[in-house]
Structure formats: C-alpha cells, structure tokens
Amino acid sequence: MLSPLPVRAEAPVRITVRAPGRLHLGFLDPAGTLGRRFGSLGLVIDGFETELELAFAEHDSAVADTEDGQAELERALAHITRLRELSGFDAPLALRLVRVLPPHAGFGSGTQLALALGRAFVQLHGLLLSTPQIAAWLGRGRRSGIGIAGFDAGGLIVDGGPGRDGSPAPVLARLALPAVWRVIVVRHPGRRGLSGDEEKRAIAALPPLPAVGAAELCHQVLMRVLPGAAGDDFTAFAAGLNRVQDLLGGHFAPAQDGSAYTSAEVGRLLQWMHAEAGDAAAVGQSSWGPTGFAIVPSAAAAARLLDAARAAGVVSPALALTTVAARAHGARVA
C-alpha cells in the first residue's frame, strides 16, 4: 500500500468509462541512437472503444457482454488485484465489460483496458491519481506514451519515448486533425499481431535502425506530418506519413515474414490503395497489425477509394472495413 493517497471528499457508487482506440503510426528512433529509445507517433480514432462499468457491490463479480470481453476478464481481474494492493482499498466490486477493443490488433487494447479500469477504480474510491500514475501502477506505457496521452486528450500525438528511469514518455505535440479528414480502418478479424514477450523478442532480434533512418523519421514527422495536420495541408501530411511507414515497414519486415504487413490480405489492399492514390492517401499498418489504415481528406474520398478497390477485386472477404473520424477528445467518464 502507498500511503497517504490524496482522496476526494465524496466518491460515486458506480463509474462508466469509454476509452478510445488508437492507431500507432510509428516509432521515431527504435534503436535510441541519441540514447533515448522509441518516441512514437499515434492517432486516436472514433468508432472503436473499450467500455466498462465498475460499482460497489455485496460481493465481487465480473461479467462481459462479448466474446472478446470474456477473454479479457482474467486480465481485468488481475488489474483490480494490483489496484487493491497499491491503494489498500478492498471493498467488493462488480465489473462489467460492455465491449473491448480488438485484442492484439493495433488498437492499444491492453493499455486502454488498464487505464479505463484504473480510472474507474480510483474515481470510485475518491482517489486523486493522474493517468500516468495509473499507467505506472498497472505497468503500461513502457515503450509508447500514445495510449496514455490518447486516453486523456485524443488527437494526433507525438511522444518523446520513455525516460531512462522508466518514467512515461512525455507528450511533445498534440494536434486535432481537420474535422473533415477520414480514416479507413482495415481489419483482419481472427488474425493477431505480436504482443508481450513475443513482441520483445522480435524487437530484440532486429538489427538497429541506423541513425540516418531515425533522423529521416524525425524530419518527416516534424516538417511534414505535423505541419500538414496543423495547416490542413493533406498532401504534405500524407507524403510524410507514407515515408514514415515505408521506412518502418522495411525495418520491421524481418519480424513479419519479410513483409511490411502482418496480414497479406491487408497488405494487398493497402499497397493497391497507395499505388492508386499516391499521396492523396496516407496508408500503413498500426503497430504490429494486423490492422491497417488509409487516411484520406474527406468522407467522399474514402467512399471513392473503397469503391475503386472493390471494383479492382483487391478487397478480400476476410477483411472488415470501417470509415471513421479522428477523435479530438479522450475517454468519457461518467
């Protein structure tokens, strides 16, 4: 138990949290050529959420409304155990997982579940803890700060990588994408990207990204991606993000059977979109996939690109396609 903990004068009896999914658009310096590893670029999106309810009860209970939620109950209960150990509060609780983000699919499902549950727990007990503190308690954000910052504020986010002492990555920039821009989310249900120990081994086995590559990644983000988003210059934004994805896709390909994409079906569609649209679309894979994305300047552009892809026969029946907006706000807590 950590003592004393700041508390509110009054606390509610039930909390509902809706935490947003995010796309991890790339690392800035995976090898830490200047001594600080990773650094991330990410985008919070609408349409994909983890939603849960936590309430005081006569005895502990945990239920899930979906099959994916059922699979996450064990992890959720482990978080509750950890929160009880660190806070000293052990009153019986009723947990309901209404829906969860697709696990191991590039949406940051593990971090959003932990933060949503942590936020519900601390507010239910009247504790005054920040999101980075909750993340530290539950062991999240050790490589990327996108999930933590996205939970709080949404938007297009750049972080500076975790500190040498393991402290969460600081947010260097946060912007709202122009409201009319859209994101085509390309999922391959049933496929999973790397995670956990498997992910750690894959990263460790890769050769270091050369300093010149990290320098170009940073240059593209600083002088194309961010200015393009800030100034509603879609072509600059897309050109920068496409180059980021090209560099990182080549770097991580050895851990993905030689491809920039975990799913061959996702890769086929997005490579076709890139060839068809050029820098009229920003395409790539989120984290280890299998989820891919195509960011376009409008809903009409999204519809045209999808219609053309279907007409060209490059949309596999195995894929699920959803067009959403970027999300300029964080989690909803009620």
Coordinates of N, CA, C and O in Angstrom, one line a residue, residues 151-286:
F151 N -5.8 8.5 -24.1 CA -6.8 8.3 -23.1 C -7.2 9.7 -22.5 O -8.4 9.9 -22.3
D152 N -6.3 10.5 -22.3 CA -6.6 11.8 -21.6 C -7.2 12.8 -22.6 O -8.1 13.6 -22.3
A153 N -6.6 12.9 -23.8 CA -7.0 14.0 -24.7 C -7.3 13.7 -26.1 O -7.8 14.6 -26.8
G154 N -7.0 12.5 -26.6 CA -7.3 12.3 -28.0 C -6.3 13.0 -28.9 O -5.3 13.6 -28.5
G155 N -6.6 13.0 -30.3 CA -5.8 13.7 -31.2 C -4.6 13.0 -31.9 O -4.5 11.8 -31.7
L156 N -3.9 13.7 -32.7 CA -2.6 13.2 -33.3 C -1.5 13.6 -32.3 O -1.4 14.7 -31.9
I157 N -0.7 12.6 -31.8 CA 0.2 12.7 -30.7 C 1.6 12.3 -31.1 O 1.8 11.3 -31.8
V158 N 2.6 13.1 -30.6 CA 4.0 12.7 -30.7 C 4.5 12.6 -29.3 O 4.3 13.6 -28.5
D159 N 5.1 11.5 -28.9 CA 5.8 11.4 -27.6 C 7.3 11.3 -27.8 O 7.8 10.9 -28.8
G160 N 8.0 11.6 -26.7 CA 9.5 11.6 -26.7 C 10.1 10.3 -26.2 O 11.3 10.3 -26.0
G161 N 9.4 9.2 -26.1 CA 9.9 8.0 -25.6 C 10.1 8.0 -24.1 O 10.2 9.0 -23.5
P162 N 10.0 6.8 -23.5 CA 10.1 6.7 -22.0 C 11.5 7.2 -21.5 O 12.5 7.1 -22.2
G163 N 11.5 7.7 -20.3 CA 12.7 8.1 -19.6 C 13.6 7.0 -19.3 O 13.2 5.8 -19.2
R164 N 14.8 7.2 -19.0 CA 15.8 6.2 -18.7 C 15.4 5.5 -17.4 O 15.8 4.3 -17.1
D165 N 14.7 6.2 -16.5 CA 14.2 5.6 -15.3 C 12.9 4.9 -15.4 O 12.3 4.4 -14.4
G166 N 12.4 4.7 -16.7 CA 11.2 4.1 -16.9 C 9.9 5.0 -16.8 O 8.8 4.5 -16.9
S167 N 10.1 6.2 -16.6 CA 9.0 7.2 -16.5 C 8.3 7.3 -17.8 O 8.9 7.1 -18.9
P168 N 7.0 7.5 -17.8 CA 6.2 7.6 -19.0 C 6.7 8.6 -20.0 O 7.3 9.6 -19.7
A169 N 6.6 8.3 -21.3 CA 7.0 9.2 -22.4 C 6.3 10.5 -22.3 O 5.1 10.5 -22.2
P170 N 7.0 11.6 -22.4 CA 6.4 12.9 -22.4 C 5.7 13.2 -23.7 O 6.2 12.8 -24.8
V171 N 4.6 13.9 -23.7 CA 3.9 14.3 -24.9 C 4.6 15.6 -25.4 O 4.8 16.6 -24.8
L172 N 5.1 15.5 -26.7 CA 5.8 16.6 -27.3 C 4.9 17.5 -28.2 O 5.1 18.7 -28.3
A173 N 3.9 16.8 -28.7 CA 2.9 17.6 -29.6 C 1.6 16.8 -29.6 O 1.6 15.6 -29.5
R174 N 0.5 17.6 -29.6 CA -0.8 17.1 -29.8 C -1.6 18.0 -30.6 O -1.7 19.2 -30.3
L175 N -2.2 17.5 -31.7 CA -3.0 18.3 -32.6 C -4.3 17.5 -32.9 O -4.3 16.3 -33.0
A176 N -5.3 18.3 -33.2 CA -6.5 17.7 -33.7 C -6.5 17.7 -35.3 O -6.1 18.7 -35.9
L177 N -6.7 16.6 -35.9 CA -6.7 16.5 -37.4 C -7.9 17.4 -37.8 O -8.9 17.5 -37.2
P178 N -7.8 17.9 -39.1 CA -9.0 18.6 -39.6 C -10.2 17.7 -39.6 O -10.2 16.5 -39.9
A179 N -11.4 18.3 -39.2 CA -12.6 17.5 -38.9 C -13.1 16.7 -40.1 O -13.7 15.7 -39.9
V180 N -12.8 17.2 -41.3 CA -13.3 16.5 -42.5 C -12.5 15.3 -42.9 O -13.0 14.5 -43.7
W181 N -11.3 15.2 -42.4 CA -10.4 14.1 -42.8 C -11.1 12.8 -42.3 O -11.7 12.8 -41.2
R182 N -10.8 11.7 -42.9 CA -11.4 10.4 -42.5 C -10.3 9.3 -42.5 O -9.3 9.4 -43.2
V183 N -10.6 8.3 -41.7 CA -9.6 7.1 -41.6 C -10.4 5.9 -42.0 O -11.4 5.5 -41.4
I184 N -9.9 5.2 -43.1 CA -10.4 3.9 -43.4 C -9.6 2.9 -42.6 O -8.4 2.7 -42.8
V185 N -10.3 2.2 -41.7 CA -9.7 1.2 -40.8 C -9.9 -0.2 -41.5 O -11.0 -0.6 -41.8
V186 N -8.8 -0.9 -41.7 CA -8.8 -2.2 -42.4 C -8.4 -3.2 -41.4 O -7.2 -3.3 -41.0
R187 N -9.4 -4.1 -41.0 CA -9.1 -5.1 -40.0 C -9.1 -6.5 -40.7 O -9.8 -6.7 -41.7
H188 N -8.4 -7.4 -40.1 CA -8.5 -8.8 -40.4 C -8.9 -9.6 -39.2 O -8.0 -10.1 -38.5
P189 N -10.2 -9.7 -38.9 CA -10.6 -10.4 -37.7 C -10.1 -11.8 -37.7 O -10.0 -12.6 -38.7
G190 N -9.7 -12.3 -36.5 CA -9.1 -13.6 -36.3 C -7.6 -13.6 -36.4 O -7.0 -14.6 -35.9
R191 N -7.0 -12.6 -37.0 CA -5.5 -12.5 -37.0 C -5.0 -11.6 -35.9 O -5.8 -10.7 -35.5
R192 N -3.9 -11.9 -35.4 CA -3.3 -11.1 -34.3 C -1.9 -10.7 -34.6 O -1.1 -11.4 -35.2
G193 N -1.5 -9.5 -34.1 CA -0.2 -9.0 -34.2 C 0.6 -9.5 -33.0 O 0.1 -10.1 -32.1
L194 N 1.9 -9.2 -33.0 CA 2.8 -9.6 -31.9 C 2.5 -8.8 -30.7 O 2.0 -7.6 -30.7
S195 N 2.7 -9.4 -29.5 CA 2.5 -8.7 -28.2 C 3.3 -9.4 -27.2 O 3.8 -10.5 -27.3
G196 N 3.4 -8.8 -26.0 CA 4.0 -9.4 -24.8 C 5.5 -9.8 -25.1 O 6.2 -9.1 -25.7
D197 N 5.8 -11.0 -24.6 CA 7.2 -11.5 -24.7 C 7.6 -11.7 -26.1 O 8.7 -11.6 -26.5
E198 N 6.6 -12.2 -27.0 CA 6.9 -12.4 -28.4 C 7.3 -11.1 -29.1 O 8.2 -11.1 -29.9
E199 N 6.6 -10.0 -28.7 CA 7.0 -8.7 -29.3 C 8.4 -8.3 -28.8 O 9.2 -7.8 -29.6
K200 N 8.7 -8.5 -27.5 CA 10.0 -8.1 -27.0 C 11.1 -8.9 -27.7 O 12.1 -8.3 -28.1
R201 N 10.9 -10.2 -28.0 CA 11.9 -11.0 -28.7 C 12.1 -10.5 -30.1 O 13.2 -10.5 -30.6
A202 N 11.0 -10.1 -30.7 CA 11.1 -9.7 -32.1 C 11.8 -8.4 -32.2 O 12.7 -8.2 -33.1
I203 N 11.6 -7.5 -31.3 CA 12.3 -6.2 -31.3 C 13.8 -6.4 -31.1 O 14.7 -5.8 -31.7
A204 N 14.1 -7.3 -30.1 CA 15.5 -7.6 -29.7 C 16.3 -8.2 -30.9 O 17.5 -8.0 -31.0
A205 N 15.6 -9.0 -31.7 CA 16.2 -9.7 -32.8 C 16.5 -8.8 -34.0 O 17.3 -9.2 -34.9
L206 N 15.9 -7.7 -34.1 CA 16.0 -6.8 -35.3 C 17.4 -6.1 -35.2 O 17.8 -5.7 -34.1
P207 N 18.0 -5.9 -36.3 CA 19.2 -5.0 -36.3 C 18.8 -3.6 -36.0 O 17.7 -3.2 -36.3
P208 N 19.7 -2.8 -35.4 CA 19.3 -1.4 -35.0 C 19.0 -0.6 -36.3 O 19.7 -0.7 -37.3
L209 N 18.0 0.3 -36.1 CA 17.7 1.2 -37.2 C 18.8 2.2 -37.3 O 19.1 2.9 -36.3
P210 N 19.5 2.4 -38.4 CA 20.6 3.3 -38.5 C 20.2 4.8 -38.1 O 19.0 5.1 -38.3
A211 N 21.2 5.5 -37.6 CA 20.9 6.9 -37.2 C 20.3 7.7 -38.3 O 19.4 8.6 -38.1
V212 N 20.8 7.5 -39.6 CA 20.2 8.3 -40.7 C 18.8 8.0 -40.9 O 18.0 8.9 -41.3
G213 N 18.3 6.7 -40.6 CA 16.9 6.4 -40.7 C 16.1 7.1 -39.7 O 15.0 7.6 -40.0
A214 N 16.6 7.1 -38.4 CA 15.9 7.7 -37.3 C 15.8 9.2 -37.6 O 14.8 9.9 -37.3
A215 N 16.9 9.8 -38.2 CA 16.9 11.2 -38.5 C 15.8 11.6 -39.5 O 15.1 12.6 -39.4
E216 N 15.7 10.7 -40.5 CA 14.7 11.0 -41.5 C 13.2 10.8 -41.0 O 12.3 11.6 -41.3
L217 N 13.0 9.8 -40.1 CA 11.7 9.7 -39.5 C 11.3 11.0 -38.7 O 10.2 11.5 -38.9
C218 N 12.3 11.5 -37.9 CA 12.0 12.7 -37.2 C 11.8 13.9 -38.1 O 10.9 14.7 -37.8
H219 N 12.5 14.0 -39.2 CA 12.4 15.1 -40.1 C 11.0 15.0 -40.8 O 10.3 16.0 -40.9
Q220 N 10.6 13.8 -41.2 CA 9.3 13.7 -41.8 C 8.1 14.1 -40.9 O 7.2 14.8 -41.3
V221 N 8.2 13.6 -39.6 CA 7.2 14.0 -38.7 C 7.2 15.4 -38.3 O 6.1 16.1 -38.3
L222 N 8.3 16.0 -38.1 CA 8.4 17.4 -37.7 C 8.1 18.4 -38.8 O 7.4 19.4 -38.6
M223 N 8.5 18.1 -40.0 CA 8.3 19.1 -41.1 C 7.3 18.7 -42.2 O 7.0 19.5 -43.1
R224 N 6.7 17.5 -42.1 CA 5.6 17.2 -43.0 C 4.3 16.8 -42.3 O 3.3 17.4 -42.5
V225 N 4.4 15.8 -41.4 CA 3.2 15.2 -40.8 C 2.5 16.3 -39.9 O 1.3 16.6 -40.0
L226 N 3.3 16.9 -38.9 CA 2.7 17.8 -38.0 C 2.3 19.1 -38.7 O 1.1 19.6 -38.5
P227 N 3.1 19.7 -39.5 CA 2.7 20.9 -40.2 C 1.5 20.7 -41.1 O 0.6 21.5 -41.3
G228 N 1.4 19.5 -41.8 CA 0.3 19.1 -42.6 C -1.0 19.1 -41.9 O -2.0 19.6 -42.3
A229 N -0.9 18.5 -40.7 CA -2.1 18.4 -39.8 C -2.5 19.7 -39.3 O -3.7 20.1 -39.3
A230 N -1.5 20.5 -38.9 CA -1.8 21.8 -38.3 C -2.4 22.8 -39.3 O -3.2 23.7 -39.0
G231 N -1.9 22.7 -40.6 CA -2.3 23.7 -41.6 C -3.3 23.2 -42.6 O -3.5 23.8 -43.6
D232 N -3.9 22.0 -42.3 CA -4.8 21.4 -43.3 C -4.2 21.2 -44.7 O -4.9 21.5 -45.7
D233 N -3.0 20.8 -44.7 CA -2.3 20.5 -45.9 C -2.2 19.0 -46.0 O -1.2 18.4 -45.6
F234 N -3.2 18.4 -46.6 CA -3.3 16.9 -46.6 C -2.1 16.3 -47.4 O -1.6 15.3 -46.9
T235 N -1.7 16.8 -48.5 CA -0.7 16.2 -49.3 C 0.6 16.1 -48.5 O 1.3 15.1 -48.6
A236 N 1.0 17.2 -47.8 CA 2.2 17.2 -47.0 C 2.1 16.1 -45.9 O 3.0 15.4 -45.7
F237 N 1.0 16.1 -45.2 CA 0.7 15.1 -44.2 C 0.9 13.7 -44.7 O 1.6 12.9 -44.1
A238 N 0.2 13.4 -45.8 CA 0.2 12.1 -46.4 C 1.6 11.7 -46.9 O 2.1 10.6 -46.7
A239 N 2.3 12.6 -47.5 CA 3.6 12.3 -48.1 C 4.6 12.0 -46.9 O 5.4 11.0 -47.0
G240 N 4.5 12.7 -45.8 CA 5.3 12.4 -44.6 C 5.0 11.1 -44.0 O 5.9 10.3 -43.7
L241 N 3.7 10.8 -43.8 CA 3.3 9.6 -43.1 C 3.6 8.4 -44.0 O 4.0 7.3 -43.5
N242 N 3.4 8.5 -45.3 CA 3.8 7.4 -46.2 C 5.2 7.1 -46.1 O 5.6 5.9 -46.2
R243 N 6.1 8.1 -46.1 CA 7.5 7.9 -46.0 C 7.9 7.2 -44.6 O 8.7 6.3 -44.6
V244 N 7.2 7.7 -43.5 CA 7.4 7.1 -42.2 C 7.1 5.6 -42.3 O 7.9 4.7 -41.8
Q245 N 5.9 5.3 -42.8 CA 5.5 3.9 -42.9 C 6.4 3.0 -43.8 O 6.7 1.9 -43.5
D246 N 6.9 3.6 -44.9 CA 7.8 2.9 -45.8 C 9.1 2.6 -45.1 O 9.6 1.4 -45.1
L247 N 9.7 3.5 -44.3 CA 10.9 3.3 -43.6 C 10.7 2.2 -42.5 O 11.5 1.3 -42.4
L248 N 9.7 2.4 -41.7 CA 9.4 1.4 -40.6 C 9.0 0.1 -41.1 O 9.3 -1.0 -40.5
G249 N 8.2 0.0 -42.2 CA 7.8 -1.2 -42.8 C 9.0 -2.1 -43.2 O 9.0 -3.3 -43.0
G250 N 10.0 -1.4 -43.8 CA 11.2 -2.1 -44.2 C 12.0 -2.6 -43.0 O 12.6 -3.7 -43.0
H251 N 12.0 -1.8 -41.9 CA 12.8 -2.1 -40.8 C 12.2 -3.3 -40.0 O 12.9 -4.2 -39.6
F252 N 10.9 -3.3 -39.9 CA 10.2 -4.4 -39.1 C 9.8 -5.6 -39.9 O 9.4 -6.6 -39.4
A253 N 10.0 -5.5 -41.2 CA 9.7 -6.7 -42.1 C 10.3 -8.0 -41.7 O 9.6 -9.0 -41.8
P254 N 11.5 -8.1 -41.3 CA 12.1 -9.4 -40.9 C 11.3 -10.1 -39.8 O 11.4 -11.3 -39.7
A255 N 10.6 -9.3 -39.0 CA 9.8 -9.9 -37.9 C 8.4 -10.3 -38.4 O 7.6 -10.8 -37.6
Q256 N 8.1 -10.0 -39.7 CA 6.7 -10.2 -40.2 C 6.8 -10.9 -41.5 O 6.2 -10.6 -42.5
D257 N 7.6 -12.0 -41.5 CA 7.8 -12.8 -42.7 C 8.2 -12.1 -43.9 O 7.8 -12.4 -45.1
G258 N 9.0 -11.0 -43.7 CA 9.6 -10.3 -44.8 C 8.7 -9.2 -45.4 O 9.0 -8.6 -46.5
S259 N 7.5 -9.0 -44.8 CA 6.5 -8.0 -45.3 C 6.4 -6.9 -44.3 O 6.6 -7.0 -43.1
A260 N 5.9 -5.7 -44.9 CA 5.6 -4.6 -44.1 C 4.3 -4.8 -43.4 O 3.9 -4.0 -42.5
Y261 N 3.5 -5.8 -43.7 CA 2.2 -6.1 -43.2 C 2.1 -7.5 -42.6 O 2.6 -8.5 -43.2
T262 N 1.5 -7.6 -41.4 CA 1.3 -8.9 -40.8 C 0.3 -9.7 -41.5 O 0.5 -10.9 -41.6
S263 N -0.8 -9.1 -42.1 CA -1.8 -9.8 -42.9 C -1.5 -9.5 -44.3 O -1.5 -8.4 -44.8
A264 N -1.4 -10.6 -45.1 CA -1.2 -10.5 -46.6 C -2.4 -9.8 -47.2 O -2.3 -9.0 -48.2
E265 N -3.6 -10.1 -46.7 CA -4.8 -9.5 -47.3 C -4.9 -8.0 -47.0 O -5.2 -7.2 -47.9
V266 N -4.5 -7.6 -45.8 CA -4.5 -6.2 -45.5 C -3.4 -5.5 -46.4 O -3.6 -4.4 -46.9
G267 N -2.2 -6.1 -46.5 CA -1.1 -5.6 -47.2 C -1.5 -5.4 -48.7 O -1.2 -4.4 -49.3
R268 N -2.2 -6.4 -49.3 CA -2.5 -6.3 -50.7 C -3.4 -5.1 -50.9 O -3.2 -4.3 -51.9
L269 N -4.4 -4.9 -50.1 CA -5.4 -3.8 -50.3 C -4.7 -2.5 -50.1 O -4.8 -1.6 -50.9
L270 N -3.9 -2.3 -49.0 CA -3.3 -1.0 -48.8 C -2.2 -0.7 -49.8 O -2.0 0.5 -50.1
Q271 N -1.4 -1.7 -50.2 CA -0.5 -1.4 -51.3 C -1.1 -1.0 -52.6 O -0.6 -0.1 -53.3
W272 N -2.3 -1.6 -52.9 CA -3.1 -1.1 -54.0 C -3.5 0.3 -53.9 O -3.4 1.1 -54.8
M273 N -4.0 0.6 -52.7 CA -4.5 2.0 -52.4 C -3.4 3.0 -52.5 O -3.6 4.1 -53.1
H274 N -2.2 2.6 -52.1 CA -1.1 3.6 -52.2 C -0.7 3.8 -53.6 O -0.4 4.9 -54.1
A275 N -0.7 2.7 -54.4 CA -0.3 2.8 -55.8 C -1.4 3.6 -56.6 O -1.1 4.4 -57.5
E276 N -2.7 3.4 -56.2 CA -3.8 4.1 -56.8 C -3.9 5.6 -56.5 O -4.1 6.4 -57.3
A277 N -3.7 5.9 -55.2 CA -3.9 7.3 -54.7 C -2.7 8.1 -54.5 O -2.7 9.3 -54.5
G278 N -1.5 7.4 -54.4 CA -0.3 8.2 -54.1 C -0.4 8.9 -52.8 O -0.9 8.4 -51.8
D279 N 0.0 10.2 -52.8 CA -0.1 11.0 -51.6 C -1.5 11.7 -51.4 O -1.6 12.6 -50.6
A280 N -2.5 11.1 -52.1 CA -3.9 11.5 -51.8 C -4.4 10.6 -50.7 O -5.6 10.8 -50.3
A281 N -3.6 9.7 -50.2 CA -4.0 8.9 -49.1 C -2.7 8.5 -48.3 O -1.6 8.3 -48.9
A282 N -2.8 8.4 -47.0 CA -1.7 8.0 -46.1 C -2.0 6.6 -45.6 O -3.0 6.4 -44.9
V283 N -1.2 5.6 -46.0 CA -1.5 4.3 -45.7 C -0.4 3.6 -44.9 O 0.7 4.0 -45.0
G284 N -0.8 2.6 -44.2 CA 0.2 1.8 -43.4 C -0.5 0.9 -42.4 O -1.7 0.6 -42.5
Q285 N 0.3 0.3 -41.6 CA -0.1 -0.6 -40.5 C 0.1 0.0 -39.2 O 1.0 0.7 -38.9
S286 N -0.9 -0.3 -38.3 CA -0.8 0.2 -36.9 C -0.1 -0.8 -36.1 O -0.4 -2.0 -36.0

